[in-house]
Short mmCIF file of C-alpha atoms in Angstrom, two decimals:
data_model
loop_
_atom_site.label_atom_id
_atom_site.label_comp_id
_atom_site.label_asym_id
_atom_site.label_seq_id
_atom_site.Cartn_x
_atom_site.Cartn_y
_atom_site.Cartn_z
CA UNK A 1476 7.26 -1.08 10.68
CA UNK A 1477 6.28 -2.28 7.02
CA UNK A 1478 3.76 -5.34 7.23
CA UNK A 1479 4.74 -7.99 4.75
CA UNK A 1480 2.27 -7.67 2.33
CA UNK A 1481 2.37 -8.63 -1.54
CA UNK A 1482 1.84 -5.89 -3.30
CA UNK A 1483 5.04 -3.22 -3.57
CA UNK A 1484 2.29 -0.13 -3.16
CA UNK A 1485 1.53 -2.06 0.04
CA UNK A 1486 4.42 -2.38 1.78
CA UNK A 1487 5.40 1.04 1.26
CA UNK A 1488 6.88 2.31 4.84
CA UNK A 1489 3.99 4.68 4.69
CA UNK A 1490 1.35 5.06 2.37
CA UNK A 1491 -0.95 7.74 0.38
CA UNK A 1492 -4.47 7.30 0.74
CA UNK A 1493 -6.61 9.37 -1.68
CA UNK A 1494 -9.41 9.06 -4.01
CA UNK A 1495 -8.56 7.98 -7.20
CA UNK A 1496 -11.18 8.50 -10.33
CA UNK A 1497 -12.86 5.08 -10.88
CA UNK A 1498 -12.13 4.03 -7.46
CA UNK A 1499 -15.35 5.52 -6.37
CA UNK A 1500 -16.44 2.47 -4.63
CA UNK A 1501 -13.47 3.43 -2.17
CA UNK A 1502 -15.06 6.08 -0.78
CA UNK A 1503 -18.27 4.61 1.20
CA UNK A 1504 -18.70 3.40 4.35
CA UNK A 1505 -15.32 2.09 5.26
CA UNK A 1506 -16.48 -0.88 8.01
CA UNK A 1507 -15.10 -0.70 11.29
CA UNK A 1508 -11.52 -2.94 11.83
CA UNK A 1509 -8.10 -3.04 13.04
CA UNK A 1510 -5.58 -3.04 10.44
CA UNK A 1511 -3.65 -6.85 10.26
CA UNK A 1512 -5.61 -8.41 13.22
CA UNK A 1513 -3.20 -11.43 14.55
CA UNK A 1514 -6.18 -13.72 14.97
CA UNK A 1515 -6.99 -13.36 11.29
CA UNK A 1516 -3.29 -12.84 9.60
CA UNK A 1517 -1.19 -15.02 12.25
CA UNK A 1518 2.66 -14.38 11.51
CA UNK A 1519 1.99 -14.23 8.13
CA UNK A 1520 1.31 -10.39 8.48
CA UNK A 1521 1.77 -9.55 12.12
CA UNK A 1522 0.07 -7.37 13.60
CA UNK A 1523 0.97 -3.45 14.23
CA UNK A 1524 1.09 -2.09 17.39
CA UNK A 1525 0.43 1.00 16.56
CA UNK A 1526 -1.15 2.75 13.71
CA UNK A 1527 -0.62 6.50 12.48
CA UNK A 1528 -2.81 8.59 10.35
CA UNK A 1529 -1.10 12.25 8.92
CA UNK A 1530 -4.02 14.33 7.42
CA UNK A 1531 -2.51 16.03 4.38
CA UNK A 1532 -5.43 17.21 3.32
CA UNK A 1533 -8.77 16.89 5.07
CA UNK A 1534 -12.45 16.51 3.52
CA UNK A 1535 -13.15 19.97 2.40
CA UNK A 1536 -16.85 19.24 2.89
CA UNK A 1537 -16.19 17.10 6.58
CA UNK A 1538 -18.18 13.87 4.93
CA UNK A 1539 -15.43 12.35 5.56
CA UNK A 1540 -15.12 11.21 9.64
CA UNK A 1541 -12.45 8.56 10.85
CA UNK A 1542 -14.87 6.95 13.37
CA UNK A 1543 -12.69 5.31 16.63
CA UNK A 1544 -13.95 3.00 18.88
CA UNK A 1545 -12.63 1.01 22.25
CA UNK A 1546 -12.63 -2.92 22.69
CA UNK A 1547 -13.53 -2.80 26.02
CA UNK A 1548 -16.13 0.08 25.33
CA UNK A 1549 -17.65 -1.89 22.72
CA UNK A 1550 -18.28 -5.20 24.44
CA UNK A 1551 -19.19 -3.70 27.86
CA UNK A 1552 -21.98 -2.56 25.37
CA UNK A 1553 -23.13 -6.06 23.80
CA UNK A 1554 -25.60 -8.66 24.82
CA UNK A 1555 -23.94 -11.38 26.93
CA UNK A 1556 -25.52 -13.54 24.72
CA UNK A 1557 -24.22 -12.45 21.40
CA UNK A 1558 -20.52 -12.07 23.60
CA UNK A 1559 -21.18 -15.76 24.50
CA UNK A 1560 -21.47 -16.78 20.88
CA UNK A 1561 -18.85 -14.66 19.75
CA UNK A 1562 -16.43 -16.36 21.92
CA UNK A 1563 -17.40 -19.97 21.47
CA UNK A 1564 -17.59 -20.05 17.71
CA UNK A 1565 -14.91 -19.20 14.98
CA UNK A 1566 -15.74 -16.68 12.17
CA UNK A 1567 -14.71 -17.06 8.48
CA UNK A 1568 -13.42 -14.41 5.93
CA UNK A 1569 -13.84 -15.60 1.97
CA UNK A 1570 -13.49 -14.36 -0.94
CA UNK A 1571 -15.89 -15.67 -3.89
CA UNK A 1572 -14.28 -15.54 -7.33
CA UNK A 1573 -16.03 -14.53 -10.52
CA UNK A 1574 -16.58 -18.41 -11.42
CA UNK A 1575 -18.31 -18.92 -8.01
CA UNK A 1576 -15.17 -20.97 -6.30
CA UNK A 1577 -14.84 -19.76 -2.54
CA UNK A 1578 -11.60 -19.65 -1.23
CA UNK A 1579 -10.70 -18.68 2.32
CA UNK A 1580 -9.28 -15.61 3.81
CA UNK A 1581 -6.27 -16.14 6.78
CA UNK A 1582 -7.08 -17.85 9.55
CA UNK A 1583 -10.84 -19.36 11.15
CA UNK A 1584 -11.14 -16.92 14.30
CA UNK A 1585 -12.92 -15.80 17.54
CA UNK A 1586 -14.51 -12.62 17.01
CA UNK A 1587 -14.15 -12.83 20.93
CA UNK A 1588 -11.30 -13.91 23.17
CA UNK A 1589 -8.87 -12.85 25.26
CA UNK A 1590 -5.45 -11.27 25.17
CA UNK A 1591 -2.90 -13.64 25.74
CA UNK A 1592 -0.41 -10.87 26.85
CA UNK A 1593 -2.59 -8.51 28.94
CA UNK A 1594 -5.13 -11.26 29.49
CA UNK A 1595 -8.16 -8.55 28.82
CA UNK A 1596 -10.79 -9.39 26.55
CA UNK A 1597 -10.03 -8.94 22.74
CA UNK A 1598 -12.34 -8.05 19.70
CA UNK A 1599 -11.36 -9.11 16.04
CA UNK A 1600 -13.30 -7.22 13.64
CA UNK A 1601 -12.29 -8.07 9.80
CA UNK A 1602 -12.69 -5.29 6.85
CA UNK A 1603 -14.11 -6.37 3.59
CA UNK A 1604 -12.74 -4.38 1.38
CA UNK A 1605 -14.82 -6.11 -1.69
CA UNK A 1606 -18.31 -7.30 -2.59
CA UNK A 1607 -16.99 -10.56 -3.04
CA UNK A 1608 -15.91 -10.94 0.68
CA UNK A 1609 -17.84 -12.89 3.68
CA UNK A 1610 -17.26 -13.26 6.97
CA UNK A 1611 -19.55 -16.12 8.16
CA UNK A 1612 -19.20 -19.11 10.90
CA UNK A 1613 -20.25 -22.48 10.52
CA UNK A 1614 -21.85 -21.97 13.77
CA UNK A 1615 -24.84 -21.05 11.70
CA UNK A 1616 -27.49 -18.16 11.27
CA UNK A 1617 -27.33 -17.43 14.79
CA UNK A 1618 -23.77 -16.60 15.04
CA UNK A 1619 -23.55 -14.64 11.75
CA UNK A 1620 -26.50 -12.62 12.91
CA UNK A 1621 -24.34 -11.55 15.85
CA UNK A 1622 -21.30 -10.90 14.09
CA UNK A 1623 -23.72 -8.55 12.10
CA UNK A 1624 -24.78 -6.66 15.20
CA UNK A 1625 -21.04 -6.32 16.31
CA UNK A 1626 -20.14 -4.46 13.72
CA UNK A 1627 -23.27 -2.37 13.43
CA UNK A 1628 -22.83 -1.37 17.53
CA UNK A 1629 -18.94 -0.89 16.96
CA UNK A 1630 -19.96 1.66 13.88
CA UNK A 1631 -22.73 3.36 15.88
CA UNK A 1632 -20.68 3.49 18.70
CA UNK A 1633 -17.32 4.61 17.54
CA UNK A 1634 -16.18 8.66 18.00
CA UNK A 1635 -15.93 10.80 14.78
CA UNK A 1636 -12.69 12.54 14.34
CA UNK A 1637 -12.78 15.27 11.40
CA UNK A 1638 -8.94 15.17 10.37
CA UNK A 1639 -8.09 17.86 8.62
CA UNK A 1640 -4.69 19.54 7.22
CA UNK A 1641 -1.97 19.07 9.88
CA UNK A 1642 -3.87 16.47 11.82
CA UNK A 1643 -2.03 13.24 13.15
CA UNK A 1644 -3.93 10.23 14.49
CA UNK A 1645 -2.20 7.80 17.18
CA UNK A 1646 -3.89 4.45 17.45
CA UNK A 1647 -3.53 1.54 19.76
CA UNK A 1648 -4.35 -0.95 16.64
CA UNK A 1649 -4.32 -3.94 19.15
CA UNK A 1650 -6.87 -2.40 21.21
CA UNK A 1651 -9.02 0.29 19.07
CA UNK A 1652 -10.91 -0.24 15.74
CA UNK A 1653 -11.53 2.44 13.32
CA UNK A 1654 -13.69 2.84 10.61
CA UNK A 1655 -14.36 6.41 8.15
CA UNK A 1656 -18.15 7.63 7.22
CA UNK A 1657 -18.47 7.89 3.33
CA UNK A 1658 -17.67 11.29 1.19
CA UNK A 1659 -18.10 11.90 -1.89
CA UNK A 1660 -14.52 12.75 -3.97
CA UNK A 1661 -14.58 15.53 -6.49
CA UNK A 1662 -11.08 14.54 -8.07
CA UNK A 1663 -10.10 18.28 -8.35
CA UNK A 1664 -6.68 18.42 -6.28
CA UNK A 1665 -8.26 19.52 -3.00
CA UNK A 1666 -10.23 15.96 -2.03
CA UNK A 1667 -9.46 14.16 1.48
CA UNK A 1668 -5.39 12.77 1.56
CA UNK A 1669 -4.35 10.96 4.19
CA UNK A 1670 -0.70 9.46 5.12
CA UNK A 1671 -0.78 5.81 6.82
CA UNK A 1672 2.05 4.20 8.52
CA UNK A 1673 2.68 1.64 11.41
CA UNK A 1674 4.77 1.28 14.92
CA UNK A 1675 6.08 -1.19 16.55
CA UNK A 1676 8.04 -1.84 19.79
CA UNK A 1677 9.10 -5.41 19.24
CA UNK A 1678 10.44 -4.94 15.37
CA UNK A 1679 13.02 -7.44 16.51
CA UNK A 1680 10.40 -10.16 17.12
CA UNK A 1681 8.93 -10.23 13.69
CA UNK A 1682 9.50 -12.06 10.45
CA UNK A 1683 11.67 -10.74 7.85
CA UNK A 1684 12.72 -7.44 9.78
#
């Protein structure tokens, strides 16, 4: 399964991902997310089933930890009161442009909800994969403030896997979020590389396939 995205690079059927030298700010905390969440991209990207991760090459110095972590885990874990205002009010990803204008990112969605197709309870979390990207509700301070602590339990709580040479992750991308702890790259041929790709069991469903 290749998602539809815009860039060629991107919709490679599977994909190199490697430090590059001056694409330092790659390599920090990568926030915890699923990769084209349906709530946020609607059928515009749709949303993999399944995602793969082939260590080529793992972090010689083991900074570098893909962190995993359960939807069900992770709310069973929250405060009903931040899961109440998760689910009642809609979140917002932006991106600010150098001249200030703020432009928004797919769709307004619950952070919250439920799975229309198993009909358990669903968590949405977005990556930012720039400085110049919110995620913020126009439920107010309140709700952003819990969106905040989402994401810092889901980090806290997610598993750290140390994928090294040989190593191939299986995801459910609909029902786990992953994240990776920073590392710092050396750029000498031996630094973390990682193969990404995506599965699907409904490729006849989607849009353009």
């Amino acid at each position: 399964f290749v998602p539809g995205m815009a860039s060629p690079n991107a919709r490679a059927l599977v994909r190199d991902m490697a430090p590059i030298a001056g694409g330092e700010a790659s390599t920090g905390d990568l926030l915890v997310h699923s990769d084209f969440p349906r709530n946020v991209t609607g059928d515009q990207y749709p949303e993999p089933e399944h995602l793969l991760l082939y260590a080529v090459r793992g972090d010689p110095t083991h900074e570098a930890r893909t962190r995993v972590v359960d939807s069900a885990r992770l709310l069973a874990a929250l405060d009903p009161s931040d899961v109440a205002l998760l689910s009642a009010n809609k979140m917002q990803a932006t991106v600010i442009t150098p001249d200030g204008k703020t432009f928004p990112m797919g769709k307004a969605f619950h952070a919250i909800d439920t799975d229309p197709g198993s009909g358990q309870p669903h968590v949405t979390l977005y990556n930012l994969t720039s400085s110049s990207m919110r995620v913020s509700s126009p439920g107010g301070p309140e709700v952003d403030a819990a969106w905040e602590r989402l994401n810092a339990a889901a980090f806290a709580m997610a598993d750290p896997i140390d994928l090294q040479a040989g190593d191939c992750l299986i995801l459910n991308n609909t029902r786990c979020h992953h994240a990776r702890t920073a590392f710092t790259p050396r750029f000498d041929g031996k630094d973390r590389w990682l193969l990404k790709s995506y599965g699907t069991s409904n490729l006849w469903a989607r849009p353009g396939t």
